[in-house]
Coordinates of C-alpha atoms in Angstrom, one line a residue:
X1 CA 72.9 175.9 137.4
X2 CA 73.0 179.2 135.3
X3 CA 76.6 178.9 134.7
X4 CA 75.7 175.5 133.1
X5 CA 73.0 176.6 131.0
X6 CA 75.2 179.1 129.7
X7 CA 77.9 176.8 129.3
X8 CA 76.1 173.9 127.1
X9 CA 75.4 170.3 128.4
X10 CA 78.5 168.4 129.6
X11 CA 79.3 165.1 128.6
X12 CA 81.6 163.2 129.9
X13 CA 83.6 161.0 128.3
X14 CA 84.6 157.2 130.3
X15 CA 87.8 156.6 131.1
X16 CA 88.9 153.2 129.3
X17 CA 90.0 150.6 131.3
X18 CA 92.8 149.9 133.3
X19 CA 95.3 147.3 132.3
X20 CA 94.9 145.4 136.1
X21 CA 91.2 145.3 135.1
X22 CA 91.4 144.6 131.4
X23 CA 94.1 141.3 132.9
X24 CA 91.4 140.4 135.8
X25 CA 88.7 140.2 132.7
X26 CA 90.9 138.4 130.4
X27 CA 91.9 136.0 133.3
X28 CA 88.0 135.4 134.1
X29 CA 87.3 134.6 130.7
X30 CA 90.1 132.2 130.4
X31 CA 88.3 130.6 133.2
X32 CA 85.1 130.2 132.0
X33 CA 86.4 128.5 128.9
X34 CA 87.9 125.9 131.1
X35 CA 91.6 126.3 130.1
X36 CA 94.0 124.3 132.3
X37 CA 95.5 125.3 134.8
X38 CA 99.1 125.4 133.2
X39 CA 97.7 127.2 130.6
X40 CA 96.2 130.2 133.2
X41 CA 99.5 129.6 135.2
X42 CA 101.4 131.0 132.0
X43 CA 99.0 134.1 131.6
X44 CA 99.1 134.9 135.3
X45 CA 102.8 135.2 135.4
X46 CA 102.6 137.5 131.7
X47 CA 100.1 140.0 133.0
X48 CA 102.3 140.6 136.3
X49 CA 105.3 140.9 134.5
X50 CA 102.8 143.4 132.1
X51 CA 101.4 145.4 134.9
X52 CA 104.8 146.5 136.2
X53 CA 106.0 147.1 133.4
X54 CA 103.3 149.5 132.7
X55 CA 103.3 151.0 136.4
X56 CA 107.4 151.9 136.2
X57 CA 106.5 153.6 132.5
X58 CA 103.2 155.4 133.4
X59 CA 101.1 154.0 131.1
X60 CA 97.9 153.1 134.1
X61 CA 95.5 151.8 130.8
X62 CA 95.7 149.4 128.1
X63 CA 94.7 152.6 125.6
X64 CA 98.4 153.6 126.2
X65 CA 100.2 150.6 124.6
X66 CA 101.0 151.5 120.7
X67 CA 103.2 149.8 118.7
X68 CA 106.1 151.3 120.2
X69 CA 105.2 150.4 124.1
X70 CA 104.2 146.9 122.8
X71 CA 107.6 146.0 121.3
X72 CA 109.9 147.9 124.3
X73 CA 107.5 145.3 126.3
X74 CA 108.8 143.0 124.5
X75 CA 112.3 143.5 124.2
X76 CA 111.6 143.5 128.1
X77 CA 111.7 139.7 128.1
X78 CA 114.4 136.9 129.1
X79 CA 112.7 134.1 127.6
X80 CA 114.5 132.6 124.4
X81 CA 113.8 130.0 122.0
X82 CA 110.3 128.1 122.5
X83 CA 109.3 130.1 125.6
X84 CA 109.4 133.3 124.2
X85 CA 107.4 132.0 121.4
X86 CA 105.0 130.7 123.4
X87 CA 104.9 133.8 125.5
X88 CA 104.3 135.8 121.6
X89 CA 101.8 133.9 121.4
X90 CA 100.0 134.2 124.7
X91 CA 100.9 138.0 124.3
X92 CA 99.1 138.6 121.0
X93 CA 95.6 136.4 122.3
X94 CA 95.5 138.8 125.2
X95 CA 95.3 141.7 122.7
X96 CA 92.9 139.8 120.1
X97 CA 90.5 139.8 123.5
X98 CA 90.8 143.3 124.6
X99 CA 90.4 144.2 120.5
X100 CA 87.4 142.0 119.9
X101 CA 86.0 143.7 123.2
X102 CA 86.3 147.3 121.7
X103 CA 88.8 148.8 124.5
X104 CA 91.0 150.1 121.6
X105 CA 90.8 150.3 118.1
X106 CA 93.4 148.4 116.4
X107 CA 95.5 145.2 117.7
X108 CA 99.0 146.7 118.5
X109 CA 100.5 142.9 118.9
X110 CA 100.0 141.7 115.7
X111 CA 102.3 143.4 114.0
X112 CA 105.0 141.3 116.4
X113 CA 107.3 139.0 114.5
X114 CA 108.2 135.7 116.0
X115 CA 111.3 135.0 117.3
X116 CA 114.0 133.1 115.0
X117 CA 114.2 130.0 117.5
X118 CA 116.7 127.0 117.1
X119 CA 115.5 124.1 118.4
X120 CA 118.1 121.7 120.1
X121 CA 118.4 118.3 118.6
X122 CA 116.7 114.8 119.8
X123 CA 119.4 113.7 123.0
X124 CA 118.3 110.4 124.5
X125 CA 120.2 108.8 127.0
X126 CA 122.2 106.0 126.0
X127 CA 121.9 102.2 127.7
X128 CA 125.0 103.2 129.5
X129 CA 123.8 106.5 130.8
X130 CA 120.4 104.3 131.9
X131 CA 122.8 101.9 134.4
X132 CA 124.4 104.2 135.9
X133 CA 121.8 106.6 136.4
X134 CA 119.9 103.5 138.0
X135 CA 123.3 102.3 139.8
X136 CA 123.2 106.0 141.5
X137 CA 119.9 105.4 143.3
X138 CA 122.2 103.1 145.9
X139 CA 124.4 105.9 146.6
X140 CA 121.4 108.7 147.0
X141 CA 121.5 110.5 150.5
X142 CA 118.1 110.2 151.3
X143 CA 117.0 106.2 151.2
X144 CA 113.6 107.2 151.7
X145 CA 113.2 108.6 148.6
X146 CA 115.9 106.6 146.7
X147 CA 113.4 103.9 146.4
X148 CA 110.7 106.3 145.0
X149 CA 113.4 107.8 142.2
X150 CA 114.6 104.7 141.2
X151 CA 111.0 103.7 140.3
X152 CA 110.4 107.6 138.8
X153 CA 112.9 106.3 136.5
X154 CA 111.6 103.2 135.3
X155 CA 108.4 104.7 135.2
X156 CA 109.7 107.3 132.6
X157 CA 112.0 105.4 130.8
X158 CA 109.3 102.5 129.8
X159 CA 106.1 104.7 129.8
X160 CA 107.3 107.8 128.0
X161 CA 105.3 110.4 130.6
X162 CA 105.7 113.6 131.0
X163 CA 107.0 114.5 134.5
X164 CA 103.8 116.1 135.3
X165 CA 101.7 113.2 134.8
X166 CA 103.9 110.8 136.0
X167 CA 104.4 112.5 139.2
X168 CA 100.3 112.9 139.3
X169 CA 100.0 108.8 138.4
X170 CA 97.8 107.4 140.9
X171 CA 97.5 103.4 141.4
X172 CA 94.1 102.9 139.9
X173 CA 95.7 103.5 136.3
X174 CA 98.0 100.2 136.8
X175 CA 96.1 97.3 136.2
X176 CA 98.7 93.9 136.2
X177 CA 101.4 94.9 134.1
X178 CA 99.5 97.2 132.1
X179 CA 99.6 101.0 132.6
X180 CA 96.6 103.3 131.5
X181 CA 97.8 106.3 129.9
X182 CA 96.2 109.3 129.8
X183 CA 97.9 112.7 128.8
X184 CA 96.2 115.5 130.3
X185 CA 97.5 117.5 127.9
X186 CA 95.7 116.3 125.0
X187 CA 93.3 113.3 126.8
X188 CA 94.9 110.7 124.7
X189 CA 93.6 107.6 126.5
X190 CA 95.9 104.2 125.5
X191 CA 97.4 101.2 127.1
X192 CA 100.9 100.9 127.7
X193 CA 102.4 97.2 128.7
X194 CA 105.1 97.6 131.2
X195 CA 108.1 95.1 131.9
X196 CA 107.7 92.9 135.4
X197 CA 110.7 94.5 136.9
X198 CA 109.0 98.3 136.5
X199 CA 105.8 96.8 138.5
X200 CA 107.7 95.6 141.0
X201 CA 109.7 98.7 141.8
X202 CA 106.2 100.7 141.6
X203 CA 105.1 97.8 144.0
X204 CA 108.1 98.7 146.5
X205 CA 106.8 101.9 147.0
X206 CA 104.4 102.3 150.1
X207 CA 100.9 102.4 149.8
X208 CA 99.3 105.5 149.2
X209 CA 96.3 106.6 146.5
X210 CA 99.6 108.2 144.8
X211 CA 103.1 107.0 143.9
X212 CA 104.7 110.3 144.0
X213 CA 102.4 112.8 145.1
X214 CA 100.3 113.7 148.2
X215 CA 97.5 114.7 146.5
X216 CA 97.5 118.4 149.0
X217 CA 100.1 120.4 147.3
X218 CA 99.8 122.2 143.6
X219 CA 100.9 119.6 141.0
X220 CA 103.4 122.2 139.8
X221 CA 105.0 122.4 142.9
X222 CA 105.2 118.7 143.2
X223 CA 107.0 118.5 139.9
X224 CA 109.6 120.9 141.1
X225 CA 110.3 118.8 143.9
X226 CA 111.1 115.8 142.5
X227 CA 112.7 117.4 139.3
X228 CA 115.3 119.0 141.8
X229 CA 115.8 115.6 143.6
X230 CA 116.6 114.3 140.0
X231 CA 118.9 116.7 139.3
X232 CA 121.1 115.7 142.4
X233 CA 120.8 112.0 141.4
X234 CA 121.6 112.7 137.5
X235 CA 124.5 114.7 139.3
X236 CA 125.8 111.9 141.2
X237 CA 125.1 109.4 138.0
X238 CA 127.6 111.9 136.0
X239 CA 125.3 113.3 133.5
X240 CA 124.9 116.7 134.6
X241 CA 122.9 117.7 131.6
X242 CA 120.5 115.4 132.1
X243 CA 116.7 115.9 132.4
X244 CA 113.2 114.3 133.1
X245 CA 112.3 114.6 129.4
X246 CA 115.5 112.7 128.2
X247 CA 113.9 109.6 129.5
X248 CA 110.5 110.0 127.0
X249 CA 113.3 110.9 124.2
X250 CA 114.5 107.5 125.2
X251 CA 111.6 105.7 125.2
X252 CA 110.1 107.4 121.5
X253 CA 113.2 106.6 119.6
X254 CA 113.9 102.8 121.0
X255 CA 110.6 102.4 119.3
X256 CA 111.2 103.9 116.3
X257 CA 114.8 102.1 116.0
X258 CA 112.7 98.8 116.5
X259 CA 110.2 98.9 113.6
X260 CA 107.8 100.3 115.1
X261 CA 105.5 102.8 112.4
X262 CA 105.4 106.4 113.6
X263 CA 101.9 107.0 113.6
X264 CA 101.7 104.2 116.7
X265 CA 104.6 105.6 118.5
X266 CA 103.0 109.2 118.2
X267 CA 99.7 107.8 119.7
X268 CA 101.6 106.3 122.5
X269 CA 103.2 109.7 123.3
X270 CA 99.9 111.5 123.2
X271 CA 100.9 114.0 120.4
X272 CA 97.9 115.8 119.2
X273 CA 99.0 114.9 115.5
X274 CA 101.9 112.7 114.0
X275 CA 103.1 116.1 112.2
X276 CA 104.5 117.1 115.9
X277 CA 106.2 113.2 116.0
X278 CA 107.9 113.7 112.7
X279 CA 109.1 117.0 113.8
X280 CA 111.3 115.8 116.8
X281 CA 112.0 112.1 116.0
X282 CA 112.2 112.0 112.0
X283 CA 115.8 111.6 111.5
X284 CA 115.0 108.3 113.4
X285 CA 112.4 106.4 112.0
X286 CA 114.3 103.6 111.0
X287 CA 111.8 102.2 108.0
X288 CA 112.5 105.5 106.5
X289 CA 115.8 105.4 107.2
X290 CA 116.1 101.8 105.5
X291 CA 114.0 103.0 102.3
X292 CA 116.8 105.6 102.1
X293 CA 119.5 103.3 102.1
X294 CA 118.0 100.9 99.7
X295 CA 117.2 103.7 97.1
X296 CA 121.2 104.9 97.2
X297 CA 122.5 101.4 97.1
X298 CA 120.1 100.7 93.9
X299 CA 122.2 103.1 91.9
X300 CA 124.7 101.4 91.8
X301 CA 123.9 98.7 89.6
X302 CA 124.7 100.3 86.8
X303 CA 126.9 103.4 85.3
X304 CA 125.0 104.0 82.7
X305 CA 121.5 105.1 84.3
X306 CA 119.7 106.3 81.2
X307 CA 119.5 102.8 80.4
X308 CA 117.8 101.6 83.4
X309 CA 115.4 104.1 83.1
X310 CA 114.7 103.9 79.9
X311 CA 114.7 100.3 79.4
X312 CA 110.9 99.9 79.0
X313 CA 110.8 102.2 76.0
X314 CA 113.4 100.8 73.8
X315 CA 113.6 96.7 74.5
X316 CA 110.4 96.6 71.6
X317 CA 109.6 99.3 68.6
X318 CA 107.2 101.1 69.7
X319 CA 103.7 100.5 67.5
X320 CA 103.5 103.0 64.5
X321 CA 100.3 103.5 62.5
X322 CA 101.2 103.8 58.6
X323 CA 100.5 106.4 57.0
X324 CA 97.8 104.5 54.2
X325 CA 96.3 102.9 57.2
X326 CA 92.3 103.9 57.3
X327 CA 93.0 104.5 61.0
X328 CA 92.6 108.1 61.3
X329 CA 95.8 109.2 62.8
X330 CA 94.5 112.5 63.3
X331 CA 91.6 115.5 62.1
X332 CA 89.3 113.1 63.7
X333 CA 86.6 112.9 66.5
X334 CA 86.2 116.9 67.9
X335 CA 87.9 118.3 65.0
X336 CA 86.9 121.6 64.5
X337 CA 88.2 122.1 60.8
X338 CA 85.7 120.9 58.4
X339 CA 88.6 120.3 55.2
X340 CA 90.6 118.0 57.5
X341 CA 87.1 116.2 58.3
X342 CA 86.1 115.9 54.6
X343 CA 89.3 114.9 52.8
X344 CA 90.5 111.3 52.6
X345 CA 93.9 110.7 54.3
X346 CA 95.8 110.2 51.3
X347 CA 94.7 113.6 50.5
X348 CA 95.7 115.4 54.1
X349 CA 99.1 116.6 53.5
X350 CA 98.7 117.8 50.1
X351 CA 94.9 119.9 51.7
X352 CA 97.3 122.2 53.6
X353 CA 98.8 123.4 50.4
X354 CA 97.5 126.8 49.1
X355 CA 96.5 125.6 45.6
X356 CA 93.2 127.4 45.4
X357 CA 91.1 130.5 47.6
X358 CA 90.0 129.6 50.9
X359 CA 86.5 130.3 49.5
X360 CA 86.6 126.8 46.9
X361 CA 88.0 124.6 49.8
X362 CA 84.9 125.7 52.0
X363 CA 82.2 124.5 49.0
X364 CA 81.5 120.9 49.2
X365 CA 81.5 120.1 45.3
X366 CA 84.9 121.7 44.7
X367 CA 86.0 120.0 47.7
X368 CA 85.2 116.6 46.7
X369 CA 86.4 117.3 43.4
X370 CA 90.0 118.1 44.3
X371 CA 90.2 114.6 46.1
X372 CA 89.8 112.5 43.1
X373 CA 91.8 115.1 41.6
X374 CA 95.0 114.3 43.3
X375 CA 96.6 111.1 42.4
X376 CA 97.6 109.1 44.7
X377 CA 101.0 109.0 44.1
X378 CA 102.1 112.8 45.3
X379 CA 104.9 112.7 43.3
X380 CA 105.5 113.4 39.3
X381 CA 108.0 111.6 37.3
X382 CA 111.2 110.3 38.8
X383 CA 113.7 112.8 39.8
X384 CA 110.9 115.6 38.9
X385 CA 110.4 116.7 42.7
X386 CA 106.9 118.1 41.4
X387 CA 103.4 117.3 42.1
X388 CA 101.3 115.6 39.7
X389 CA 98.2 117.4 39.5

């Protein structure tokens, strides 16, 4: 005790907080805000891939990551295109939280460009890929669940689901031949009329409070499963590239090639705003495809184009307001200049001459004086070129 006297009191600093403990607390929060589980999925699998990245470096709390360890984290990753922009993105709100909570004092992820990304273009399936997919589901292994794919497809070719929710569709949400859609990615809630021969394969498949799904396993996992039993059946059909979201691809642009306005096809896909329609399926909305056509093919009428334009200016004279008219053609209303106020209009052309001081043009006598002064005819004798004053 005398040796701490002598020494001072000690105060000791807290450590800052572990990354695994700064993760647990992001992950709690992320709960209580209700996220989906997708969404906590993806953050999950970012803050294992974080903490061992941190536990092979040495670097046991989140004061360690500067700029420097931030970007070797991620240069770390294998994710291109969309993913690792989404992963960015996940990446920088997980620092914003541990920022805003005062655990360090700047926000080492935001100086983190995105990725350059390029996106791959639109690729429905073609009415022939369709048959023979659909032809492929007699020659699948496993007839038990041959019956179920073939209806999988119908169900995503005509309803435009995601795989997730169409694996999750339960029978309630089928009322006769219409099928209530609801996205839970966005909670878009719409109708969506399904042909007779869809119902019937939907119908075919045995009775259970799902079409696809148990109801005991992780949706996630569900997914999986049938997406791998697709892949063997898009296999057999001959389209190896092939995927589930190829068939809501399908079912956006038949739409769009039939008529049908954008805004309508983007509330049928669930899109949170038409902006994200436009950006996929643009080059395809055949109204504005049409308008395109129809504006090219209207140049053509005519070769000489300054004509067609400027057709409405020069079939009549235009009206022109003489110059003796009492209409004032100008130093009117809001004028500012009290000579071009005063002066009669035969007299405005000839008030701009300098004959006398600014000081006489500013006194009302002299000014009224030089307007009867002037003739009216500006000009002197014939071939003078002088004024008559």
């Amino acid at each position: 005790m005398r040796q701490w006297e002598a020494e001072g009191e000690r105060v000791e600093t807290p450590k800052p907080p572990t990354v695994k403990e700064v993760c647990d607390k992001f992950v709690a929060d992320a709960e209580a805000r209700n996220l989906r589980e997708p969404t906590l999925y993806k953050y999950r699998l970012l803050f294992r891939q974080l903490q061992d990245f941190a536990a092979v470096h040495g670097l046991p709390y989140i004061t360690d990551f500067n700029i420097d360890w931030v970007r070797r984290f991620r240069a770390s990753w294998k994710n291109k295109n969309i993913s690792a922009r989404k992963k960015l993105e996940a990446f920088r709100a997980f620092f914003r939280f541990v920022h805003e909570s005062g655990w360090i004092p700047t926000n080492p992820a935001s100086h983190l460009k995105p990725p350059r990304i390029t996106e791959p273009p639109t690729a429905p399936f073609t009415r022939e890929e369709v048959t023979s997919i659909l032809e492929a589901c007699d020659l699948y292994p496993d007839r038990a669940n041959a019956v179920r794919l073939r209806a999988l497809i119908f169900l995503l070719r005509y309803s435009g689901l995601r795989i997730r929710d169409a694996i999750t569709l339960s029978r309630n949400r089928i009322q006769d031949d219409k099928l209530f859609l609801y996205t839970a990615k966005t909670g878009t809630a719409v109708y969506c009329p399904l042909p007779p021969y869809v119902v019937e394969a939907l119908s075919a498949i045995p009775a259970s409070t799902y079409f696809f799904w148990t109801g005991l396993s992780k949706p996630k996992s569900a997914a999986g499963d049938w997406q791998r039993s697709m892949k063997r059946l898009l296999i057999l059909a001959g389209v190896p590239d092939g995927h589930a979201h190829r068939f809501r691809d399908t079912f956006s642009l038949e739409l769009l090639l039939a008529g049908v306005p954008i805004e309508r096809v983007s509330i049928l896909l669930g899109h949170q705003s038409v902006r994200i329609t436009e950006k996929h399926y643009a080059p395809w909305v055949r109204a504005r495809q049409e308008q395109l056509e129809a504006d090219v093919r209207r140049t053509w009428q005519t070769h000489a184009p300054q004509q067609g334009v400027h057709g409405g200016y020069t079939e009549k004279g235009a009206r022109v307001i003489p110059f003796k008219s009492r209409r004032k053609n100008g130093g009117g209303g809001g004028s500012r200049t009290p000579v071009r106020k005063a002066l009669r209009h035969e007299a405005y052309m000839l008030s701009s001459i300098p004959f006398v001081s600014p000081a006489t043009l500013r006194m009302s006598k002299k000014r009224s004086r030089l307007v009867r002064w002037f003739s009216p005819q500006p000009y002197g004798p014939k071939g003078s070129g002088q004024l008559t004053v």
